[in-house]
Structure formats: structure tokens, C-alpha cells
Amino acid sequence: MTNPAKILIVFGTRPEAIKLFPVIRALEVDPRFRPVVCVSAQHRQMLDQVLEIAGIVPDHDLNLMQPGQTLDSLTALLLTRLGAVMDAAQPERVIVQGDTATAMAGALAAYYRKIPVDHVEAGLRSGNIYHPWPEEVNRKIIGSIASLHFAPTAVAAGKLLAEQVPADRVHVTGNTVIDALKWVQTRIVAKPALAGDLADLERLFAGRRIIGVTSHRRENFGEGMANIAQAIRQIAVRQDVAVIFPVHLNPNVRAVMNQALGGLSNVALIEPLDYPHFVRLLSIAEIMLTDSGGVQEEAPALGKPVLVMRETTERPEGVSAGTARLVGTDATRIVTELFNLLDDKAAYEAMARAHNPFGDGQSAGRIVELIGNEIGHKA
Ligand code: UD1
Ligand code: UDP
């Protein structure tokens, strides 16, 4: 057998780590590959929570996160620092995931060195460059660079084909988030204490109907965030509900939420949960209210209705299946839709069907096989 191919996996945020750890684990056990992990640490604490649970020790940690970082300062740093890692490591290929600044700069730095880029979660498009912002453009840049495009669904693959990406470069693999979700569920069954600490909140809120909330989108900063906070205040007027809201560490989110929601007895603003605990929150919540991408994929898989606080989504599969609904960021609309689900059993049951258009939990294996075929190394 030829020497194992050195593959550099580049990521920096919580969702990238969740969606790439299954790929890293699959590469690690395959003798055709020598995976090298580089984290930009665009996120710090929220990234480390995932690295720890997944048992990933990076080979390169650029530790780039700055409090309140701007898009241009972050991107400038990422490009030069990731480029330097590529010059030192000399990988045969680079893997990036999704649409963050790290993924975009990683793809660009690889392109500047003519290193082929493999894109995990390729082809998501909202059709609006400001929703989500800046992710829509980040993923289009990566899409124009990538060698292999691993689309999670046929819808995503179709978007790439419509952009004239050659069909033999596009593969529908499922989304690795389902691999991660299944892996962590298995771990929780084996060791329930991994996801045990929410019990305090569960005791505190016993008898109430739990609404899980996450929010962090840049395009929602300002008015959107204020509206979301206002909606949660109105929801909390109902004493039969309790809101559990792990607040993203972005100061633009925390300042608004702490000011608007601190002190409400049935709203728990808590620190970001590690992945097993967040999966527990998904399992005890009756409804998820979110602007997150990953949560739109996980909640339908667990049969939890999702109200998506965005104007558009690049994940139409949940909406088409009836398990997710776009509600925008207007406070009245959010509250009306949520109360409707709480009070109309038939409407709730219609949305609360376990539905999983995003993958079967075998995506990472498929991706690794396709990269193996591409480099021509046979096991
Ligand atoms: C980033 C991604 C977004 C992704 C999201 C997932 C970009 C431009 N944005 O947005 O696509 O959906 O992550 O959560 O790539 N912070 C901490 N500790 C952490 C993480 C963040 O303190 O562990 C704070 C810091 O002040 C940091 C700020 O949050 O400057 C913003 O982080 P950044 O990665 O720039 O943006 P996100 O809003 O997290
Ligand atoms: N998540 C987590 N802890 C939390 C909130 C979210 O582990 O407190 C996970 C969630 O299960 C999903 C991912 O983080 O897999 C989503 O990350 P985020 O919302 O930050 O980013 P997005 O998916 O919108 O890019």
C-alpha cells in the first residue's frame, strides 16, 4: 500500500466540531489516511466543549478567538495563519465543513496553494446573501473552490448542479450531524451521567412545558434579537411553560438577553451546554425555538417541532416535511405560532413526527470512502 494520504481537517466553531468529529474518527481508523487536525479556535470555550466530549486533540491550535471579533479582523487572521499551517503540514487534501469564516478562509488558503478542498455539508443555499449573513456567501465561495462536494440531501445537491458544478463532483452523503447525534445518544445510554445535570432545572420546572431556545445569528443582531427577547418575555407570561435558553457566548447575544430576560422565574438563561446536555434539552423540550442551523437538523430527527426564527432557511427539508416552520423575528408572530402549537394538540401532533431527511448516521463513512476513491488509495 502507498503511504497514507495526509488530510488536513480545518475548523473553528462548535457546529463545525460537532459535524466533523465523526469524519475525523472515520479517517483515524482508516490506514489509507493520516488525518491532521487544525483548529482556528474561532470559538474557544464552545469549541473545547465538543473537542473534549469527542476526544479530539488538535495537532494545530491557532487560538484565534478575540472577544467581540469582527468579520474582517477574524478573516484576515484566519487566512494568513491557516496558510502557514498548510505550508508547514503540506497536506494532500483539506477538509472544511459548512459556512463559517474558518471554513471559507481555510478553503481559500488551500486554493491559493492549489491543494484540493473537500466540502462537508455542501450546497446549502438560501438565495439571499444577507440571510444568513455572512454564511450564504462563505459557502458560495467554498462551493466555487471545492474538489468534492458532500451534499447532505438531494435538495442541496440540486443547488450545486444548478450552479454548474459537474455532477461527478457532487455526492449526496447525508449530514454528519446525524452521525454525531447518534454517537452521543449511544454514549448517553451507556453513561447517563454524561447528560445528567439538567436535572436541577427539570426539578425546578417540574410540571411545566419546556420550550428550548437558541439564538445567535448575526443578521438578527439589533432589532431581531430585541424582538426575540420580547417574544420570550411574552411567552413567559404563561405560567404553564418554562424556557430553557443556553445563551451563546457572543456578547451581542448575551447583553440583550441578560438585560431583557434576567430575573424571570420561568426563564433559565444558562451557559452553553455541552453536546450531551444539549441533546438532553432537545429530548425534554416540547418545542424548540431557534435560529440555529444545526438545531433545525437535530430537532426533526428527535420528533421535536422547530419554530425557526429566520426569514429564510437553507434547510427547506424540515419545512417541507412539516416538522419545522419559519416564523421570522416578529415578536407577535413568534408568540402566536408558539401558543398555537401549545394549545392545539392536532397542530402539535402534525409537527411532532420523527422525521429525518438529513441523514442515516452513516455519512462520515461515505465521505471517507469517496475521498479514498478520489486519491486512488485502495485499502
Ligand atoms: C460563528 C459563525 C457562524 C456559526 C456560529 C456557530 C462566522 C462568521 N460565524 O458565529 O456561522 O453559525 O459561529 O455558533 O464564522 N465567543 C466566546 N467564546 C466562544 C465562542 C464565541 O466568547 O467559545 C464570543 C467572542 O466574543 C467572539 C464572539 O463570541 O468574538 C463571536 O464569535 P464568532 O465566531 O465570530 O461568531 P459567532 O456569532 O459565534
Ligand atoms: N449546541 C450545543 N450546546 C448548546 C447549543 C447548541 O451543543 O448550548 C449544539 C447543537 O446541538 C447543534 C450545534 O450546537 O449541533 C449548533 O450550533 P450553533 O447553533 O452555535 O451554530 P449553527 O448550527 O447555527 O451554525
XYZ file of C-alpha atoms in Angstrom, residues 81-360:
280
model
C -2.490 31.657 9.942
C -4.237 28.767 8.177
C -1.997 29.303 5.159
C 1.063 28.983 7.382
C -0.231 25.678 8.793
C -0.772 24.375 5.266
C 2.778 25.399 4.266
C 4.170 23.548 7.277
C 1.949 20.456 7.089
C 1.889 20.055 3.279
C -1.398 18.128 3.216
C -2.590 16.245 0.147
C -6.147 17.489 0.677
C -8.013 19.856 3.023
C -11.466 19.226 4.509
C -13.743 22.070 5.601
C -17.347 21.979 6.789
C -20.260 24.332 6.353
C -20.025 28.076 6.009
C -18.125 29.759 8.830
C -15.284 32.251 8.432
C -12.841 29.456 9.272
C -14.274 27.176 6.591
C -14.200 29.927 3.970
C -10.670 31.109 4.822
C -9.467 27.501 5.047
C -10.792 26.779 1.558
C -9.274 29.985 0.194
C -5.857 29.344 1.772
C -5.882 25.830 0.302
C -6.894 27.178 -3.107
C -4.005 29.661 -3.022
C -1.738 26.626 -2.647
C -3.645 24.529 -5.208
C -4.486 21.954 -2.558
C -7.836 20.231 -3.322
C -10.613 21.054 -0.874
C -13.362 18.653 0.182
C -16.519 20.369 1.409
C -18.711 18.682 4.006
C -22.310 19.988 4.077
C -22.088 21.427 0.581
C -24.851 23.012 -1.449
C -26.913 24.755 1.237
C -28.360 27.937 -0.246
C -30.992 30.373 0.967
C -30.773 32.501 -2.174
C -30.265 35.638 -0.073
C -26.730 36.858 0.672
C -27.866 38.629 3.846
C -29.830 35.671 5.316
C -27.846 34.074 6.834
C -25.072 36.632 6.867
C -22.222 36.094 6.075
C -22.712 32.340 5.714
C -24.504 32.384 2.347
C -21.505 33.996 0.652
C -18.987 31.942 2.627
C -20.489 28.712 1.331
C -20.720 30.012 -2.222
C -17.012 30.839 -2.108
C -16.234 27.351 -0.807
C -18.526 25.867 -3.452
C -16.574 27.546 -6.212
C -13.295 26.152 -4.871
C -14.185 22.617 -3.726
C -12.976 19.479 -5.433
C -15.538 17.141 -3.820
C -18.893 18.469 -2.644
C -20.574 16.343 0.020
C -24.202 17.421 -0.104
C -26.338 16.375 2.863
C -29.519 15.983 0.797
C -30.715 15.765 -2.807
C -32.031 19.337 -2.460
C -28.545 20.600 -1.629
C -27.014 18.560 -4.461
C -29.563 20.105 -6.838
C -28.439 23.607 -5.854
C -24.852 22.758 -6.793
C -25.865 21.229 -10.113
C -27.855 24.390 -10.847
C -24.613 26.320 -10.321
C -22.943 24.151 -12.983
C -20.850 22.086 -10.584
C -20.081 18.898 -12.555
C -22.331 16.040 -11.436
C -19.415 13.677 -10.787
C -18.079 16.137 -8.151
C -21.314 16.150 -6.143
C -22.244 13.320 -3.771
C -25.297 13.037 -1.539
C -23.884 11.690 1.712
C -26.375 12.748 4.397
C -25.412 15.216 7.092
C -22.743 14.139 9.568
C -24.730 15.866 12.328
C -26.899 12.738 12.446
C -23.746 10.605 12.892
C -22.776 12.884 15.785
C -26.256 12.812 17.296
C -26.475 9.018 17.178
C -22.975 8.666 18.581
C -23.720 10.899 21.531
C -27.100 9.226 22.164
C -25.317 5.877 22.393
C -22.784 7.381 24.796
C -25.571 8.791 26.985
C -27.316 5.403 27.144
C -24.040 3.808 28.241
C -23.284 6.596 30.729
C -26.379 8.642 31.699
C -24.315 10.949 33.929
C -22.876 12.491 30.749
C -26.182 14.354 30.332
C -27.393 14.415 33.925
C -27.001 17.947 35.210
C -30.126 19.412 33.640
C -31.930 17.594 36.443
C -31.789 20.712 38.628
C -33.697 22.690 36.034
C -36.009 19.760 35.419
C -36.842 19.703 39.127
C -37.250 23.465 39.244
C -39.578 23.411 36.240
C -41.381 20.148 37.051
C -44.949 20.186 35.710
C -44.239 22.994 33.238
C -43.985 22.595 29.494
C -40.388 23.151 28.395
C -39.510 25.410 25.493
C -35.850 25.169 24.385
C -34.359 28.297 22.824
C -31.122 29.108 20.990
C -30.258 32.240 19.078
C -27.082 33.723 17.668
C -27.442 34.796 14.028
C -25.553 37.939 13.070
C -28.339 39.139 10.781
C -30.624 39.120 13.851
C -28.330 41.387 15.925
C -30.031 44.592 16.990
C -33.728 44.673 16.170
C -34.088 40.934 15.532
C -32.519 39.967 18.876
C -34.604 42.568 20.714
C -37.749 41.137 19.100
C -36.758 37.589 20.028
C -36.192 38.675 23.645
C -39.555 40.446 23.628
C -41.241 37.275 22.324
C -39.693 35.205 25.106
C -40.944 37.702 27.721
C -44.455 37.324 26.336
C -44.183 33.530 26.250
C -43.039 33.535 29.885
C -46.244 35.262 30.943
C -47.793 31.812 30.731
C -47.123 30.033 33.983
C -47.568 26.560 32.446
C -44.351 26.968 30.427
C -40.677 27.284 31.251
C -37.984 28.443 28.853
C -34.512 26.910 28.922
C -32.138 29.081 26.917
C -28.423 28.199 26.757
C -27.081 31.580 25.721
C -24.424 31.767 23.016
C -21.197 33.417 24.238
C -21.325 36.130 21.602
C -21.582 39.380 23.622
C -24.131 40.745 21.113
C -26.479 37.957 22.163
C -25.747 37.880 25.879
C -26.105 41.590 26.535
C -29.592 41.727 25.005
C -30.868 38.501 26.552
C -29.499 39.164 30.045
C -30.974 42.642 30.092
C -34.383 41.654 28.729
C -34.880 38.279 30.390
C -32.841 38.257 33.604
C -34.961 37.761 36.721
C -37.940 35.968 35.118
C -38.747 32.978 37.311
C -39.670 30.633 34.457
C -36.850 31.606 32.062
C -33.483 29.948 32.681
C -30.662 31.744 30.878
C -27.831 29.253 31.178
C -24.292 28.815 29.875
C -23.812 26.934 26.584
C -24.446 23.253 27.202
C -22.010 20.594 26.147
C -23.355 18.364 23.405
C -24.779 15.540 25.559
C -26.603 18.037 27.756
C -27.959 19.869 24.749
C -29.259 16.578 23.369
C -30.976 16.100 26.709
C -32.562 19.532 26.388
C -33.795 18.524 22.920
C -35.334 15.420 24.422
C -37.180 17.167 27.290
C -38.321 20.207 25.289
C -41.814 20.211 23.853
C -40.879 22.793 21.205
C -37.564 24.266 20.026
C -37.432 27.939 19.154
C -34.203 28.668 17.299
C -32.284 30.488 14.600
C -29.546 27.847 14.601
C -28.720 25.699 11.592
C -27.772 22.512 13.420
C -30.818 22.573 15.684
C -33.057 22.619 12.584
C -31.486 19.292 11.641
C -31.402 17.627 15.046
C -34.864 18.528 16.342
C -36.817 16.887 13.471
C -34.712 13.748 13.929
C -35.977 13.655 17.526
C -39.591 14.437 16.641
C -39.493 17.932 18.153
C -41.317 20.718 16.339
C -38.986 23.599 15.471
C -40.034 27.190 15.053
C -37.250 28.831 13.060
C -36.712 32.496 13.904
C -35.403 33.401 10.461
C -36.800 34.904 7.282
C -35.380 32.196 5.017
C -33.790 28.822 5.503
C -31.224 26.893 3.539
C -32.659 23.748 5.138
C -36.091 23.533 3.491
C -36.358 19.783 4.086
C -37.768 20.135 7.612
C -40.243 22.799 6.471
C -41.400 20.635 3.535
C -41.845 17.680 5.854
C -43.919 19.817 8.225
C -41.616 19.406 11.240
C -40.166 22.940 11.050
C -41.840 26.285 10.420
C -40.293 29.623 9.514
C -41.644 32.277 11.883
C -39.236 35.178 11.276
C -38.304 37.540 14.088
C -41.528 39.437 14.637
C -42.422 39.026 18.326
C -46.181 38.752 17.771
C -45.754 36.106 15.069
C -43.352 34.041 17.203
C -45.691 34.134 20.213
C -48.805 33.367 18.153
C -47.188 30.384 16.442
C -45.811 29.029 19.695
C -49.075 29.379 21.624
C -50.914 27.749 18.734
C -48.652 24.713 18.999
C -49.032 24.597 22.763
C -52.822 24.823 22.655
C -53.784 22.930 19.521
C -52.996 19.270 20.084
C -53.675 18.322 16.468
C -51.366 21.063 15.170
C -48.678 19.884 17.591
C -49.043 16.221 16.656
C -48.845 17.124 12.975
C -45.406 18.684 13.542
C -44.085 16.274 16.172
C -43.347 13.416 13.858
C -39.858 11.996 13.950
C -38.536 12.841 10.552
C -35.022 12.630 9.399
C -34.308 13.958 5.932
C -30.770 14.871 6.900
C -29.026 11.542 7.150
C -28.895 7.988 8.453
